[in-house]
């Protein structure tokens, strides 16, 4: 009798404990579901505004499709919506600010006046609907997610060597290869399916020189060339992948074999002339190719290095006080712009 009464007592105690704990468990479960969805939405929104800022830095005027020649998807708002899988932002802003701006308040400068070196700023908001009634009753049925991003405007690829140039003062001008800067595919991050457009349209490289590995909807996790590396626009190749890959070993390009010039044969009626006698004397000096030092101040380090090479100087003779991956804006150069110096031996140093 006593044992049966004790069992009934324990069952009743368990029911009371369950009644106390169950609301807490339901609240935690509902919170985990909705807050997890909200976190995922915030990450998507952050990636979307980064993509918008990255595109706007290359095409500052194309903020929406209402602008001439900026039809979808060639505008910032469309790029943001694409990253949000078609969701229209409840609030969208695209602004341009002077270089060095860190507080993006006010209207900024007109997008038509946005120039290289300015800061392009994108801000967007999307509504987020809660699905669990428990959390909805506590904080409301919806919340607003907000995110913003900025990027340095760079529209003119001529600054990176977008045109073939000839060293000034050279007796035999040799074309200088157009140089471009490798983009950072981790920004955004870039999708595998979008990597080709970023490589060709935004960075200026040849579209056929990029190889993508992985599904188009996944993010780029690895690139065979470091970001901000400067290389020839027409011949630089890169591999991007959704998973880390082994770095390929570069295969040396064999040097072209020189074709010997044919030896002229004298006609029967021709008589060889006398062999000229070499008279010792002062050797004729070989002219040294001269190049003009370009303006490097006001440009990023990577852009300044490309301008140095574009002017005909040697890339190895360019140095910065800090590593180029800091990519600061150059404020001084050791040789004044416009000076004429030997193309192959002149060295220069830049500083901020």
CSV table of C-alpha atoms in Angstrom, one decimal:
chain,number,residue,atom,x,y,z
A,1,UNK,CA,0.0,0.0,0.0
A,2,UNK,CA,2.7,2.4,0.9
A,3,UNK,CA,4.8,1.5,-2.2
A,4,UNK,CA,1.8,2.1,-4.5
A,5,UNK,CA,1.1,5.5,-2.8
A,6,UNK,CA,4.8,6.5,-3.3
A,7,UNK,CA,4.7,5.6,-7.0
A,8,UNK,CA,1.6,7.8,-7.5
A,9,UNK,CA,3.4,10.6,-5.7
A,10,UNK,CA,6.4,10.4,-8.0
A,11,UNK,CA,4.3,10.4,-11.1
A,12,UNK,CA,2.6,13.5,-10.0
A,13,UNK,CA,5.9,15.2,-9.2
A,14,UNK,CA,7.2,14.4,-12.7
A,15,UNK,CA,4.1,16.1,-14.2
A,16,UNK,CA,4.6,19.2,-12.1
A,17,UNK,CA,8.3,19.4,-13.1
A,18,UNK,CA,7.3,19.0,-16.8
A,19,UNK,CA,4.7,21.7,-16.5
A,20,UNK,CA,7.4,24.1,-15.1
A,21,UNK,CA,10.2,23.2,-17.6
A,22,UNK,CA,8.1,22.9,-20.8
A,23,UNK,CA,7.5,26.7,-21.3
A,24,UNK,CA,11.2,27.4,-20.9
A,25,UNK,CA,12.1,24.6,-23.5
A,26,UNK,CA,9.5,25.9,-25.9
A,27,UNK,CA,10.8,29.5,-25.6
A,28,UNK,CA,14.4,28.3,-26.2
A,29,UNK,CA,13.4,26.2,-29.2
A,30,UNK,CA,11.4,29.0,-30.8
A,31,UNK,CA,14.1,31.5,-30.1
A,32,UNK,CA,16.7,29.3,-31.7
A,33,UNK,CA,14.6,28.8,-34.8
A,34,UNK,CA,13.8,32.5,-35.4
A,35,UNK,CA,17.1,34.0,-34.3
A,36,UNK,CA,18.9,31.5,-36.4
A,37,UNK,CA,16.9,32.5,-39.4
A,38,UNK,CA,17.4,36.2,-38.6
A,39,UNK,CA,21.2,35.6,-38.4
A,40,UNK,CA,21.2,33.9,-41.8
A,41,UNK,CA,19.2,36.8,-43.3
A,42,UNK,CA,21.6,39.3,-41.8
A,43,UNK,CA,24.6,37.5,-43.4
A,44,UNK,CA,22.9,37.5,-46.8
A,45,UNK,CA,22.1,41.2,-46.5
A,46,UNK,CA,25.7,42.0,-45.6
A,47,UNK,CA,27.0,40.0,-48.6
A,48,UNK,CA,24.4,41.8,-50.8
A,49,UNK,CA,25.5,45.4,-49.8
A,50,UNK,CA,29.2,44.4,-50.3
A,51,UNK,CA,28.4,43.2,-53.8
A,52,UNK,CA,26.5,46.4,-54.4
A,53,UNK,CA,29.4,48.6,-53.2
A,54,UNK,CA,31.9,46.6,-55.2
A,55,UNK,CA,29.9,47.1,-58.4
A,56,UNK,CA,29.2,50.8,-57.6
A,57,UNK,CA,32.9,51.4,-57.1
A,58,UNK,CA,33.3,50.5,-60.8
A,59,UNK,CA,30.1,52.2,-62.1
A,60,UNK,CA,29.3,55.0,-59.6
A,61,UNK,CA,26.4,56.6,-61.6
A,62,UNK,CA,24.5,53.3,-62.1
A,63,UNK,CA,22.7,53.2,-58.7
A,64,UNK,CA,19.3,52.1,-60.0
A,65,UNK,CA,17.7,51.1,-63.4
A,66,UNK,CA,16.1,54.5,-63.7
A,67,UNK,CA,19.4,55.9,-65.0
A,68,UNK,CA,20.1,55.8,-68.7
A,69,UNK,CA,22.2,52.8,-69.8
A,70,UNK,CA,21.9,51.3,-66.3
A,71,UNK,CA,19.2,48.6,-67.0
A,72,UNK,CA,19.1,45.6,-64.7
A,73,UNK,CA,21.3,43.9,-63.8
A,74,UNK,CA,23.9,46.6,-64.6
A,75,UNK,CA,23.1,48.7,-61.6
A,76,UNK,CA,23.9,48.6,-57.8
A,77,UNK,CA,20.3,48.0,-56.6
A,78,UNK,CA,19.9,45.0,-59.0
A,79,UNK,CA,23.1,43.5,-57.8
A,80,UNK,CA,21.9,43.8,-54.2
A,81,UNK,CA,18.5,42.2,-55.1
A,82,UNK,CA,20.3,39.3,-56.9
A,83,UNK,CA,22.4,38.5,-53.8
A,84,UNK,CA,19.1,38.6,-51.8
A,85,UNK,CA,17.6,36.1,-54.2
A,86,UNK,CA,15.1,38.6,-55.6
A,87,UNK,CA,14.0,40.2,-52.4
A,88,UNK,CA,13.3,43.9,-52.8
A,89,UNK,CA,15.0,46.0,-50.1
A,90,UNK,CA,12.5,48.1,-48.1
A,91,UNK,CA,15.1,50.9,-48.0
A,92,UNK,CA,18.1,51.4,-50.4
A,93,UNK,CA,20.8,54.1,-50.6
A,94,UNK,CA,23.8,54.5,-52.8
A,95,UNK,CA,26.0,57.5,-52.1
A,96,UNK,CA,29.5,58.9,-52.9
A,97,UNK,CA,31.8,60.6,-50.4
A,98,UNK,CA,35.2,62.2,-50.5
A,99,UNK,CA,38.3,60.1,-49.8
A,100,UNK,CA,39.0,59.4,-46.2
A,101,UNK,CA,35.3,59.6,-45.1
A,102,UNK,CA,34.5,57.3,-42.2
A,103,UNK,CA,31.1,58.6,-41.1
A,104,UNK,CA,28.6,58.2,-44.0
A,105,UNK,CA,25.9,60.7,-43.0
A,106,UNK,CA,24.3,63.3,-45.2
A,107,UNK,CA,23.7,63.2,-48.9
A,108,UNK,CA,27.4,63.0,-49.9
A,109,UNK,CA,28.4,64.2,-53.4
A,110,UNK,CA,26.5,63.7,-56.6
A,111,UNK,CA,27.0,60.3,-58.1
A,112,UNK,CA,27.8,62.0,-61.5
A,113,UNK,CA,30.7,63.7,-59.8
A,114,UNK,CA,32.1,60.6,-58.1
A,115,UNK,CA,35.7,60.0,-59.2
A,116,UNK,CA,38.5,57.6,-58.6
A,117,UNK,CA,39.7,57.5,-55.0
A,118,UNK,CA,36.2,58.5,-53.6
A,119,UNK,CA,34.3,56.2,-51.3
A,120,UNK,CA,31.2,54.5,-52.6
A,121,UNK,CA,28.7,53.7,-49.8
A,122,UNK,CA,25.7,51.4,-50.0
A,123,UNK,CA,23.0,50.8,-47.3
A,124,UNK,CA,20.0,48.6,-47.5
A,125,UNK,CA,17.2,47.3,-45.2
A,126,UNK,CA,14.9,44.3,-45.6
A,127,UNK,CA,11.9,43.2,-43.4
A,128,UNK,CA,12.2,39.9,-41.6
A,129,UNK,CA,9.1,38.0,-40.6
A,130,UNK,CA,9.1,35.8,-37.5
A,131,UNK,CA,7.4,32.4,-37.8
A,132,UNK,CA,7.1,31.2,-34.2
A,133,UNK,CA,4.1,32.7,-32.3
A,134,UNK,CA,6.0,32.7,-29.0
A,135,UNK,CA,8.7,35.1,-30.2
A,136,UNK,CA,6.2,37.0,-32.2
A,137,UNK,CA,4.2,37.7,-29.1
A,138,UNK,CA,7.3,38.9,-27.3
A,139,UNK,CA,8.9,41.2,-29.8
A,140,UNK,CA,6.4,41.6,-32.7
A,141,UNK,CA,5.7,39.7,-35.9
A,142,UNK,CA,8.6,41.3,-37.9
A,143,UNK,CA,11.9,43.1,-37.5
A,144,UNK,CA,14.0,45.2,-39.9
A,145,UNK,CA,17.5,44.0,-40.8
A,146,UNK,CA,20.0,46.7,-41.8
A,147,UNK,CA,23.5,46.5,-43.3
A,148,UNK,CA,25.9,48.8,-45.1
A,149,UNK,CA,29.3,48.6,-47.0
A,150,UNK,CA,31.7,50.8,-48.8
A,151,UNK,CA,34.4,50.5,-51.4
A,152,UNK,CA,37.1,52.8,-53.0
A,153,UNK,CA,36.0,54.0,-56.5
A,154,UNK,CA,38.2,52.8,-59.3
A,155,UNK,CA,36.7,53.3,-62.8
A,156,UNK,CA,39.7,54.0,-65.0
A,157,UNK,CA,41.7,50.9,-65.9
A,158,UNK,CA,44.1,53.2,-67.8
A,159,UNK,CA,45.6,53.9,-64.3
A,160,UNK,CA,46.5,50.2,-64.1
A,161,UNK,CA,48.0,50.2,-67.6
A,162,UNK,CA,44.9,49.8,-69.7
A,163,UNK,CA,46.6,51.2,-72.8
A,164,UNK,CA,49.8,50.1,-74.6
A,165,UNK,CA,52.4,52.8,-74.0
A,166,UNK,CA,55.9,53.5,-75.3
A,167,UNK,CA,58.8,54.7,-73.2
A,168,UNK,CA,59.6,58.3,-74.0
A,169,UNK,CA,63.1,59.0,-75.4
A,170,UNK,CA,63.7,55.3,-76.4
A,171,UNK,CA,65.6,54.9,-79.7
A,172,UNK,CA,63.6,51.7,-80.4
A,173,UNK,CA,60.3,52.0,-78.6
A,174,UNK,CA,59.2,48.6,-77.1
A,175,UNK,CA,55.5,48.3,-76.3
A,176,UNK,CA,54.7,48.0,-72.6
A,177,UNK,CA,52.2,45.3,-71.7
A,178,UNK,CA,48.9,46.6,-70.3
A,179,UNK,CA,48.8,45.7,-66.6
A,180,UNK,CA,45.8,44.9,-64.5
A,181,UNK,CA,45.3,44.1,-60.8
A,182,UNK,CA,44.0,40.7,-59.5
A,183,UNK,CA,40.7,41.2,-57.7
A,184,UNK,CA,40.0,39.9,-54.2
A,185,UNK,CA,37.3,37.2,-54.7
A,186,UNK,CA,36.7,36.9,-51.0
A,187,UNK,CA,34.9,40.3,-51.0
A,188,UNK,CA,31.2,39.7,-51.0
A,189,UNK,CA,32.2,36.9,-51.1
A,190,UNK,CA,32.1,36.3,-54.9
A,191,UNK,CA,30.1,33.4,-56.2
A,192,UNK,CA,31.8,30.8,-58.5
A,193,UNK,CA,29.3,31.7,-61.2
A,194,UNK,CA,30.1,35.5,-61.0
A,195,UNK,CA,33.9,35.1,-60.8
A,196,UNK,CA,34.3,35.3,-64.6
A,197,UNK,CA,32.5,38.7,-64.8
A,198,UNK,CA,34.6,40.0,-61.9
A,199,UNK,CA,37.8,38.9,-63.6
A,200,UNK,CA,37.0,40.3,-67.0
A,201,UNK,CA,34.5,43.1,-66.6
A,202,UNK,CA,35.7,44.6,-63.3
A,203,UNK,CA,39.4,43.8,-63.3
A,204,UNK,CA,40.0,44.0,-67.1
A,205,UNK,CA,41.7,40.6,-67.7
A,206,UNK,CA,41.0,38.3,-70.6
A,207,UNK,CA,37.8,36.4,-70.0
A,208,UNK,CA,39.3,33.1,-71.4
A,209,UNK,CA,42.1,33.2,-68.8
A,210,UNK,CA,40.1,32.3,-65.7
A,211,UNK,CA,39.2,28.7,-64.7
A,212,UNK,CA,36.4,28.1,-62.2
A,213,UNK,CA,36.1,24.9,-60.1
A,214,UNK,CA,32.9,24.1,-58.2
A,215,UNK,CA,29.1,24.8,-58.4
A,216,UNK,CA,28.2,28.3,-59.6
A,217,UNK,CA,26.1,29.1,-56.5
A,218,UNK,CA,28.9,28.5,-54.0
A,219,UNK,CA,31.4,31.1,-52.7
A,220,UNK,CA,35.0,31.4,-53.9
A,221,UNK,CA,37.2,30.0,-51.1
A,222,UNK,CA,40.5,29.9,-52.9
A,223,UNK,CA,42.3,31.7,-55.8
A,224,UNK,CA,45.6,30.7,-57.4
A,225,UNK,CA,46.9,34.3,-57.5
A,226,UNK,CA,47.1,36.6,-54.4
A,227,UNK,CA,44.7,39.5,-54.4
A,228,UNK,CA,46.1,42.9,-55.7
A,229,UNK,CA,48.9,41.2,-57.7
A,230,UNK,CA,49.6,43.3,-60.8
A,231,UNK,CA,50.1,41.3,-64.1
A,232,UNK,CA,49.6,41.6,-67.9
A,233,UNK,CA,45.9,42.0,-68.7
A,234,UNK,CA,46.1,39.7,-71.8
A,235,UNK,CA,48.2,36.8,-70.5
A,236,UNK,CA,47.6,36.5,-66.7
A,237,UNK,CA,45.8,33.3,-65.8
A,238,UNK,CA,44.0,32.4,-62.6
A,239,UNK,CA,42.1,29.5,-61.1
A,240,UNK,CA,39.3,30.0,-58.5
A,241,UNK,CA,37.6,27.3,-56.5
A,242,UNK,CA,35.0,26.6,-53.8
A,243,UNK,CA,37.6,24.5,-51.9
A,244,UNK,CA,41.3,25.0,-51.3
A,245,UNK,CA,43.5,23.7,-54.1
A,246,UNK,CA,47.2,22.9,-54.4
A,247,UNK,CA,49.1,25.9,-55.8
A,248,UNK,CA,50.1,25.0,-59.3
A,249,UNK,CA,53.8,25.0,-60.1
A,250,UNK,CA,54.5,27.5,-62.9
A,251,UNK,CA,55.8,25.9,-66.1
A,252,UNK,CA,58.6,27.9,-67.7
A,253,UNK,CA,57.9,29.2,-71.2
A,254,UNK,CA,60.7,28.0,-73.6
A,255,UNK,CA,62.6,30.9,-75.2
A,256,UNK,CA,62.0,31.3,-78.9
A,257,UNK,CA,64.6,29.9,-81.2
A,258,UNK,CA,66.3,32.6,-83.3
A,259,UNK,CA,66.1,32.0,-87.0
A,260,UNK,CA,69.5,32.7,-88.7
A,261,UNK,CA,69.4,35.3,-91.4
A,262,UNK,CA,70.2,34.0,-94.9
A,263,UNK,CA,73.7,34.8,-96.2
A,264,UNK,CA,73.4,36.9,-99.4
A,265,UNK,CA,74.9,35.3,-102.5
A,266,UNK,CA,76.7,37.5,-105.0
A,267,UNK,CA,75.7,37.4,-108.6
A,268,UNK,CA,78.4,36.2,-111.0
A,269,UNK,CA,78.8,39.6,-112.4
A,270,UNK,CA,79.4,41.1,-109.0
A,271,UNK,CA,82.9,41.5,-107.6
A,272,UNK,CA,83.3,41.5,-103.8
A,273,UNK,CA,84.4,44.9,-102.6
A,274,UNK,CA,87.4,45.4,-100.3
A,275,UNK,CA,87.0,44.3,-96.7
A,276,UNK,CA,86.8,47.4,-94.5
A,277,UNK,CA,89.7,47.7,-92.1
A,278,UNK,CA,88.7,48.3,-88.4
A,279,UNK,CA,90.7,51.2,-87.1
A,280,UNK,CA,91.1,51.2,-83.3
A,281,UNK,CA,89.6,54.3,-81.7
A,282,UNK,CA,87.0,55.5,-79.3
A,283,UNK,CA,84.0,53.1,-79.4
A,284,UNK,CA,80.7,54.7,-80.4
A,285,UNK,CA,78.5,55.0,-77.3
A,286,UNK,CA,75.3,53.0,-77.2
A,287,UNK,CA,72.4,55.3,-76.5
A,288,UNK,CA,70.6,54.4,-73.1
A,289,UNK,CA,66.8,54.3,-73.3
A,290,UNK,CA,65.3,57.1,-71.2
A,291,UNK,CA,61.9,57.0,-69.6
A,292,UNK,CA,59.8,59.8,-68.0
A,293,UNK,CA,59.0,59.4,-64.3
A,294,UNK,CA,55.1,59.3,-64.0
A,295,UNK,CA,53.1,60.9,-61.2
A,296,UNK,CA,52.6,58.4,-58.5
A,297,UNK,CA,51.2,60.5,-55.7
A,298,UNK,CA,47.5,60.4,-55.1
A,299,UNK,CA,47.3,56.8,-56.3
A,300,UNK,CA,47.1,53.5,-54.4
A,301,UNK,CA,50.4,51.6,-54.1
A,302,UNK,CA,49.3,48.8,-56.5
A,303,UNK,CA,48.2,51.4,-59.0
A,304,UNK,CA,51.4,53.4,-58.6
A,305,UNK,CA,53.5,50.3,-59.3
A,306,UNK,CA,51.4,49.7,-62.5
A,307,UNK,CA,52.0,53.3,-63.6
A,308,UNK,CA,55.7,52.9,-63.0
A,309,UNK,CA,55.8,49.8,-65.2
A,310,UNK,CA,53.6,51.4,-67.8
A,311,UNK,CA,56.1,54.3,-68.1
A,312,UNK,CA,58.7,51.7,-69.2
A,313,UNK,CA,60.6,51.3,-66.0
A,314,UNK,CA,61.5,47.9,-64.3
A,315,UNK,CA,58.9,46.6,-61.8
A,316,UNK,CA,61.7,45.3,-59.5
A,317,UNK,CA,63.0,48.8,-59.2
A,318,UNK,CA,59.8,50.0,-57.5
A,319,UNK,CA,59.6,49.9,-53.7
A,320,UNK,CA,57.2,51.1,-51.0
A,321,UNK,CA,58.0,52.0,-47.4
A,322,UNK,CA,55.3,49.5,-46.3
A,323,UNK,CA,54.3,46.3,-48.1
A,324,UNK,CA,52.0,46.8,-51.1
A,325,UNK,CA,49.3,44.7,-49.4
A,326,UNK,CA,48.7,47.7,-47.1
A,327,UNK,CA,47.7,49.5,-50.4
A,328,UNK,CA,47.7,53.0,-49.0
A,329,UNK,CA,47.5,56.2,-51.0
A,330,UNK,CA,51.0,57.4,-52.1
A,331,UNK,CA,51.8,61.0,-50.8
A,332,UNK,CA,55.4,61.3,-51.8
A,333,UNK,CA,57.9,59.8,-54.3
A,334,UNK,CA,61.7,59.8,-54.2
A,335,UNK,CA,62.0,61.1,-57.8
A,336,UNK,CA,59.9,64.0,-59.1
A,337,UNK,CA,57.4,63.3,-61.8
A,338,UNK,CA,58.4,64.4,-65.3
A,339,UNK,CA,62.1,63.7,-64.7
A,340,UNK,CA,63.9,61.7,-67.5
A,341,UNK,CA,65.8,58.7,-66.2
A,342,UNK,CA,67.3,55.5,-67.6
A,343,UNK,CA,64.5,52.9,-68.0
A,344,UNK,CA,66.3,49.8,-66.8
A,345,UNK,CA,68.4,51.1,-63.9
A,346,UNK,CA,66.4,53.8,-62.2
A,347,UNK,CA,64.9,53.0,-58.8
A,348,UNK,CA,62.1,54.8,-57.0
A,349,UNK,CA,60.6,54.6,-53.5
A,350,UNK,CA,57.1,55.8,-52.5
A,351,UNK,CA,55.7,56.6,-49.0
A,352,UNK,CA,52.5,57.7,-47.4
